Amino acid sequence: MKRDIPFPEIPREEYDLRLRKIQKKMKETGVDALLLFAKEDLTYFTGFRKTWYFPGLHGAIVPQTGSPILILPQICHVLAMHMSWVEDENILPWGGAEHWHLPQEPTEIYINKLKELGLEKGVIGTEEGGPAYIYMDASFSEFEKIKEGLSKATFTNGTDLIWSSRSIKTDWEIGVMREVCKITVNGIREAVKKINIGMTERELLYILEKSFMDQGAYDTPMHGEMMFRGGARHYSMSTGRPSDKKLEAGRQLYFDGGASLKGYRVDMQRMVWLGEQSELEKRLFYVAEEGQKAA
């Protein structure tokens, strides 16, 4: 068992808790192993989180007992050893230069490891979507190769199993989420205080993002997102990106998004008026507020 790593993404106790929880659920539901490719699932169950976009199959096998197995492009190998609590011997690289003599076809590693675990005829849970929007980051052909190599195994949708474990947050997660919410609220307040008629949306975004970073919410990659919506044309764009359009008096400005911290992101919404509200706007705001209170 690893006792120390230089750059842990999650605390050791958190990793152990998550692993015990999912393996208990797997035993109860008769799932022998989970095959994970979604980046959120990799982070949650192994502690490995990508620091930059890199193509190629990143995945993990979580057996019903024992340590998970991480299977990654060679360039991520050392990073994973320094970030994840998965035992080093279970972090398996693929690709790279030919003289390194690593497997060049990652699907073969998944097939061979599942066979080594005695699961050639086992029940294997996969990420197949559903209400939780958990989708595997693997191509159709890659997944089909794995299934063909394990033709006697039973592949089943493990999304509900995965989500039942991830959806109930631990104390550590709740602490991170509270912190990133506080950072987002403070950032929006700072941006609103510094709004000037005539500045551009992008200039306002800079103030907001700088506040996030000043409070410690900076990471690689930067996953925090903030969208602005306002004005007759822009407001209907539900995912509008801040532009070089100048802020005008009498305009509604809608903040949508938030900061990112340790892989956790906020989706928060706030609305402000630039200048005085019209009587109609005041009335609509009152009706919306009362409706939310009643709900």
Short mmCIF file of C-alpha atoms in Angstrom, two decimals:
data_model
loop_
_atom_site.label_atom_id
_atom_site.label_comp_id
_atom_site.label_asym_id
_atom_site.label_seq_id
_atom_site.Cartn_x
_atom_site.Cartn_y
_atom_site.Cartn_z
CA MET A 1 0.00 0.00 0.00
CA LYS A 2 1.29 3.46 -0.88
CA ARG A 3 2.04 5.47 2.24
CA ASP A 4 3.01 8.76 0.62
CA ILE A 5 2.85 10.47 -2.77
CA PRO A 6 4.17 13.93 -3.71
CA PHE A 7 1.02 15.45 -5.21
CA PRO A 8 -2.13 13.67 -3.99
CA GLU A 9 -5.29 14.76 -5.77
CA ILE A 10 -7.42 13.48 -2.89
CA PRO A 11 -6.49 12.46 0.68
CA ARG A 12 -5.61 8.80 1.29
CA GLU A 13 -8.58 8.38 3.65
CA GLU A 14 -10.93 9.74 0.97
CA TYR A 15 -9.57 7.31 -1.62
CA ASP A 16 -9.99 4.34 0.73
CA LEU A 17 -13.54 5.39 1.64
CA ARG A 18 -14.60 5.69 -2.00
CA LEU A 19 -13.06 2.35 -2.93
CA ARG A 20 -14.68 0.49 -0.02
CA LYS A 21 -18.03 2.04 -0.83
CA ILE A 22 -18.09 1.15 -4.54
CA GLN A 23 -16.71 -2.35 -3.99
CA LYS A 24 -19.40 -3.04 -1.38
CA LYS A 25 -22.06 -1.96 -3.87
CA MET A 26 -20.47 -4.12 -6.58
CA LYS A 27 -20.63 -7.17 -4.34
CA GLU A 28 -24.27 -6.46 -3.49
CA THR A 29 -25.24 -6.13 -7.17
CA GLY A 30 -23.12 -8.97 -8.55
CA VAL A 31 -20.78 -6.80 -10.64
CA ASP A 32 -17.29 -8.33 -10.74
CA ALA A 33 -15.49 -5.28 -12.15
CA LEU A 34 -16.13 -1.77 -13.39
CA LEU A 35 -14.58 -0.56 -16.63
CA LEU A 36 -14.11 3.21 -16.36
CA PHE A 37 -13.17 5.72 -19.06
CA ALA A 38 -15.01 8.93 -18.09
CA LYS A 39 -12.47 11.40 -16.71
CA GLU A 40 -14.71 12.24 -13.74
CA ASP A 41 -14.90 8.56 -12.77
CA LEU A 42 -11.14 8.12 -13.12
CA THR A 43 -10.54 11.02 -10.76
CA TYR A 44 -13.19 9.91 -8.30
CA PHE A 45 -12.13 6.28 -7.96
CA THR A 46 -8.36 6.44 -8.59
CA GLY A 47 -7.31 10.01 -7.79
CA PHE A 48 -5.78 10.52 -11.24
CA ARG A 49 -6.83 13.79 -12.92
CA LYS A 50 -5.56 14.91 -16.29
CA THR A 51 -3.67 18.20 -16.25
CA TRP A 52 -3.99 18.86 -19.98
CA TYR A 53 -5.83 17.56 -22.98
CA PHE A 54 -4.11 14.49 -24.39
CA PRO A 55 -5.81 12.13 -26.85
CA GLY A 56 -5.69 8.41 -26.37
CA LEU A 57 -7.46 5.93 -24.15
CA HIS A 58 -7.29 6.70 -20.42
CA GLY A 59 -9.09 4.18 -18.25
CA ALA A 60 -9.28 2.01 -15.18
CA ILE A 61 -10.50 -1.36 -14.00
CA VAL A 62 -12.03 -1.44 -10.53
CA PRO A 63 -12.35 -5.07 -9.38
CA GLN A 64 -14.77 -6.20 -6.70
CA THR A 65 -11.80 -6.76 -4.37
CA GLY A 66 -8.28 -5.38 -4.39
CA SER A 67 -6.69 -2.33 -5.95
CA PRO A 68 -7.89 -0.57 -9.10
CA ILE A 69 -5.77 -0.78 -12.24
CA LEU A 70 -4.98 2.43 -14.14
CA ILE A 71 -4.19 2.14 -17.86
CA LEU A 72 -2.83 5.34 -19.39
CA PRO A 73 -0.74 6.74 -22.25
CA GLN A 74 2.95 6.51 -21.41
CA ILE A 75 3.30 10.29 -21.11
CA CYS A 76 0.95 10.23 -18.09
CA HIS A 77 2.68 7.33 -16.31
CA VAL A 78 4.90 9.19 -13.83
CA LEU A 79 2.23 11.84 -13.27
CA ALA A 80 -0.22 9.14 -12.22
CA MET A 81 2.31 7.54 -9.85
CA HIS A 82 2.81 10.88 -8.11
CA MET A 83 -0.89 11.81 -8.02
CA SER A 84 -2.89 8.61 -7.50
CA TRP A 85 -3.03 6.25 -4.53
CA VAL A 86 -3.26 3.28 -6.91
CA GLU A 87 -0.23 1.04 -6.35
CA ASP A 88 2.57 1.77 -8.83
CA GLU A 89 2.58 -1.80 -10.14
CA ASN A 90 -1.09 -1.33 -11.09
CA ILE A 91 -0.45 1.82 -13.15
CA LEU A 92 0.14 0.46 -16.63
CA PRO A 93 1.43 2.65 -19.49
CA TRP A 94 0.96 2.10 -23.19
CA GLY A 95 2.35 3.71 -26.34
CA GLY A 96 5.56 5.71 -26.58
CA ALA A 97 8.69 4.89 -28.56
CA GLU A 98 9.11 1.35 -29.86
CA HIS A 99 12.36 0.75 -27.96
CA TRP A 100 10.47 1.18 -24.67
CA HIS A 101 8.71 -2.10 -25.50
CA LEU A 102 5.34 -0.99 -24.17
CA PRO A 103 2.04 -2.26 -25.58
CA GLN A 104 0.96 -0.10 -28.48
CA GLU A 105 -2.67 -1.22 -28.42
CA PRO A 106 -4.33 -0.24 -25.10
CA THR A 107 -7.40 -2.43 -25.56
CA GLU A 108 -5.18 -5.52 -25.26
CA ILE A 109 -4.16 -4.44 -21.75
CA TYR A 110 -7.79 -4.24 -20.60
CA ILE A 111 -8.55 -7.65 -22.07
CA ASN A 112 -5.48 -9.30 -20.57
CA LYS A 113 -5.89 -7.75 -17.11
CA LEU A 114 -9.55 -8.76 -16.88
CA LYS A 115 -8.58 -12.29 -17.87
CA GLU A 116 -5.81 -12.30 -15.24
CA LEU A 117 -8.45 -11.32 -12.68
CA GLY A 118 -10.40 -14.43 -13.68
CA LEU A 119 -13.19 -12.40 -15.27
CA GLU A 120 -13.20 -13.92 -18.75
CA LYS A 121 -16.78 -14.95 -17.96
CA GLY A 122 -17.43 -12.24 -15.38
CA VAL A 123 -19.98 -9.45 -15.10
CA ILE A 124 -18.40 -6.14 -16.12
CA GLY A 125 -20.11 -2.82 -15.46
CA THR A 126 -19.62 0.00 -17.96
CA GLU A 127 -20.50 3.69 -18.33
CA GLU A 128 -23.47 3.80 -20.68
CA GLY A 129 -25.09 7.11 -19.85
CA GLY A 130 -28.46 7.61 -18.24
CA PRO A 131 -29.86 10.38 -16.04
CA ALA A 132 -26.42 11.07 -14.52
CA TYR A 133 -24.82 11.73 -17.94
CA ILE A 134 -21.90 9.39 -17.26
CA TYR A 135 -20.45 8.51 -20.66
CA MET A 136 -17.26 6.65 -21.42
CA ASP A 137 -14.41 8.56 -23.06
CA ALA A 138 -13.65 5.69 -25.40
CA SER A 139 -14.36 5.26 -29.08
CA PHE A 140 -16.94 2.78 -30.32
CA SER A 141 -14.23 0.68 -31.98
CA GLU A 142 -12.09 0.56 -28.81
CA PHE A 143 -15.02 -0.60 -26.70
CA GLU A 144 -16.01 -3.18 -29.31
CA LYS A 145 -12.45 -4.59 -29.35
CA ILE A 146 -12.58 -5.08 -25.59
CA LYS A 147 -15.96 -6.80 -25.83
CA GLU A 148 -14.76 -9.04 -28.66
CA GLY A 149 -11.70 -10.03 -26.62
CA LEU A 150 -13.97 -10.98 -23.72
CA SER A 151 -16.77 -12.58 -25.70
CA LYS A 152 -17.83 -14.83 -22.81
CA ALA A 153 -18.15 -11.97 -20.33
CA THR A 154 -21.39 -10.14 -19.59
CA PHE A 155 -21.24 -6.38 -20.07
CA THR A 156 -23.88 -4.46 -18.16
CA ASN A 157 -24.76 -0.80 -17.64
CA GLY A 158 -23.01 0.24 -14.43
CA THR A 159 -24.09 3.88 -14.50
CA ASP A 160 -26.63 3.58 -11.67
CA LEU A 161 -24.07 1.75 -9.54
CA ILE A 162 -21.42 4.40 -10.17
CA TRP A 163 -23.78 7.30 -9.59
CA SER A 164 -25.22 5.82 -6.39
CA SER A 165 -21.69 5.94 -5.02
CA ARG A 166 -20.66 9.34 -6.38
CA SER A 167 -23.90 11.23 -5.71
CA ILE A 168 -23.73 10.98 -1.90
CA LYS A 169 -20.96 13.40 -1.06
CA THR A 170 -18.35 12.82 1.61
CA ASP A 171 -17.39 15.39 4.24
CA TRP A 172 -14.21 16.17 2.28
CA GLU A 173 -16.17 16.79 -0.92
CA ILE A 174 -18.70 18.98 0.86
CA GLY A 175 -15.84 21.07 2.24
CA VAL A 176 -14.35 21.58 -1.23
CA MET A 177 -17.75 22.42 -2.72
CA ARG A 178 -18.50 24.96 0.01
CA GLU A 179 -15.14 26.60 -0.57
CA VAL A 180 -15.56 26.87 -4.34
CA CYS A 181 -19.09 28.25 -3.88
CA LYS A 182 -17.73 30.91 -1.51
CA ILE A 183 -15.00 31.80 -4.00
CA THR A 184 -17.59 32.16 -6.77
CA VAL A 185 -19.89 34.39 -4.69
CA ASN A 186 -16.97 36.60 -3.68
CA GLY A 187 -15.80 36.82 -7.29
CA ILE A 188 -19.20 37.90 -8.57
CA ARG A 189 -19.47 40.51 -5.81
CA GLU A 190 -16.04 41.86 -6.73
CA ALA A 191 -16.98 42.03 -10.41
CA VAL A 192 -20.28 43.80 -9.70
CA LYS A 193 -18.52 46.40 -7.54
CA LYS A 194 -16.13 47.21 -10.39
CA ILE A 195 -18.61 47.29 -13.28
CA ASN A 196 -18.33 50.46 -15.33
CA ILE A 197 -20.56 51.48 -18.20
CA GLY A 198 -18.43 51.27 -21.34
CA MET A 199 -16.16 48.42 -20.24
CA THR A 200 -16.40 45.24 -22.31
CA GLU A 201 -17.76 41.91 -21.18
CA ARG A 202 -14.27 40.45 -21.52
CA GLU A 203 -12.84 43.13 -19.24
CA LEU A 204 -15.47 42.24 -16.66
CA LEU A 205 -14.59 38.56 -17.06
CA TYR A 206 -10.95 39.38 -16.32
CA ILE A 207 -11.93 40.99 -13.00
CA LEU A 208 -14.04 37.96 -12.14
CA GLU A 209 -11.42 35.34 -13.06
CA LYS A 210 -8.67 37.30 -11.28
CA SER A 211 -10.76 37.28 -8.12
CA PHE A 212 -11.18 33.50 -8.42
CA MET A 213 -7.42 33.06 -8.78
CA ASP A 214 -6.60 35.48 -5.96
CA GLN A 215 -8.73 33.28 -3.70
CA GLY A 216 -6.86 30.13 -4.70
CA ALA A 217 -9.14 28.77 -7.42
CA TYR A 218 -6.55 28.24 -10.12
CA ASP A 219 -5.75 24.87 -11.57
CA THR A 220 -4.51 23.02 -14.63
CA PRO A 221 -6.53 22.81 -16.74
CA MET A 222 -8.74 25.77 -15.85
CA HIS A 223 -12.22 24.23 -15.84
CA GLY A 224 -14.09 27.11 -14.25
CA GLU A 225 -16.55 28.66 -16.65
CA MET A 226 -18.48 31.92 -16.60
CA MET A 227 -20.98 33.07 -19.20
CA PHE A 228 -22.71 36.43 -19.53
CA ARG A 229 -26.11 37.03 -21.01
CA GLY A 230 -27.69 40.41 -21.50
CA GLY A 231 -29.25 42.70 -24.07
CA ALA A 232 -32.00 41.98 -26.56
CA ARG A 233 -29.89 39.66 -28.73
CA HIS A 234 -27.41 38.24 -26.29
CA TYR A 235 -29.83 37.27 -23.53
CA SER A 236 -31.41 34.43 -25.51
CA MET A 237 -27.98 32.78 -25.97
CA SER A 238 -28.02 30.36 -23.04
CA THR A 239 -24.30 29.60 -23.32
CA GLY A 240 -23.03 32.93 -24.59
CA ARG A 241 -19.31 33.58 -24.24
CA PRO A 242 -18.22 37.02 -22.92
CA SER A 243 -17.46 39.22 -25.92
CA ASP A 244 -15.90 42.59 -26.74
CA LYS A 245 -19.36 44.17 -26.61
CA LYS A 246 -19.42 47.20 -24.30
CA LEU A 247 -21.73 47.27 -21.29
CA GLU A 248 -24.59 49.72 -21.64
CA ALA A 249 -26.82 51.47 -19.11
CA GLY A 250 -30.25 49.89 -18.71
CA ARG A 251 -28.99 46.43 -19.60
CA GLN A 252 -29.58 43.28 -17.59
CA LEU A 253 -26.46 41.20 -17.01
CA TYR A 254 -26.77 37.53 -16.19
CA PHE A 255 -23.82 35.62 -14.66
CA ASP A 256 -23.91 31.87 -15.23
CA GLY A 257 -21.13 29.50 -14.13
CA GLY A 258 -18.42 29.68 -11.52
CA ALA A 259 -14.95 28.80 -10.32
CA SER A 260 -13.20 25.42 -10.24
CA LEU A 261 -11.29 23.92 -7.32
CA LYS A 262 -9.66 20.47 -7.14
CA GLY A 263 -11.78 19.31 -10.07
CA TYR A 264 -15.09 20.49 -8.59
CA ARG A 265 -16.99 23.16 -10.52
CA VAL A 266 -19.80 25.55 -9.63
CA ASP A 267 -22.81 26.42 -11.75
CA MET A 268 -24.21 29.53 -10.07
CA GLN A 269 -26.52 32.17 -11.50
CA ARG A 270 -26.77 35.83 -10.56
CA MET A 271 -28.48 38.76 -12.29
CA VAL A 272 -27.68 42.47 -12.02
CA TRP A 273 -29.06 45.60 -13.65
CA LEU A 274 -26.84 48.31 -15.04
CA GLY A 275 -28.55 51.49 -13.97
CA GLU A 276 -32.18 51.89 -12.94
CA GLN A 277 -34.75 49.15 -13.43
CA SER A 278 -37.94 49.88 -15.28
CA GLU A 279 -41.25 49.35 -13.49
CA LEU A 280 -41.86 46.24 -15.61
CA GLU A 281 -38.46 44.79 -14.67
CA LYS A 282 -39.12 45.46 -10.99
CA ARG A 283 -42.48 43.73 -11.27
CA LEU A 284 -41.04 40.70 -13.07
CA PHE A 285 -38.25 40.41 -10.50
CA TYR A 286 -40.77 40.51 -7.65
CA VAL A 287 -42.98 37.84 -9.25
CA ALA A 288 -39.98 35.56 -9.90
CA GLU A 289 -38.68 36.01 -6.35
CA GLU A 290 -42.06 35.27 -4.77
CA GLY A 291 -42.49 32.21 -6.98
CA GLN A 292 -39.14 30.80 -5.89
CA LYS A 293 -39.95 31.43 -2.23
CA ALA A 294 -43.27 29.62 -2.63
CA ALA A 295 -41.58 26.67 -4.33
#
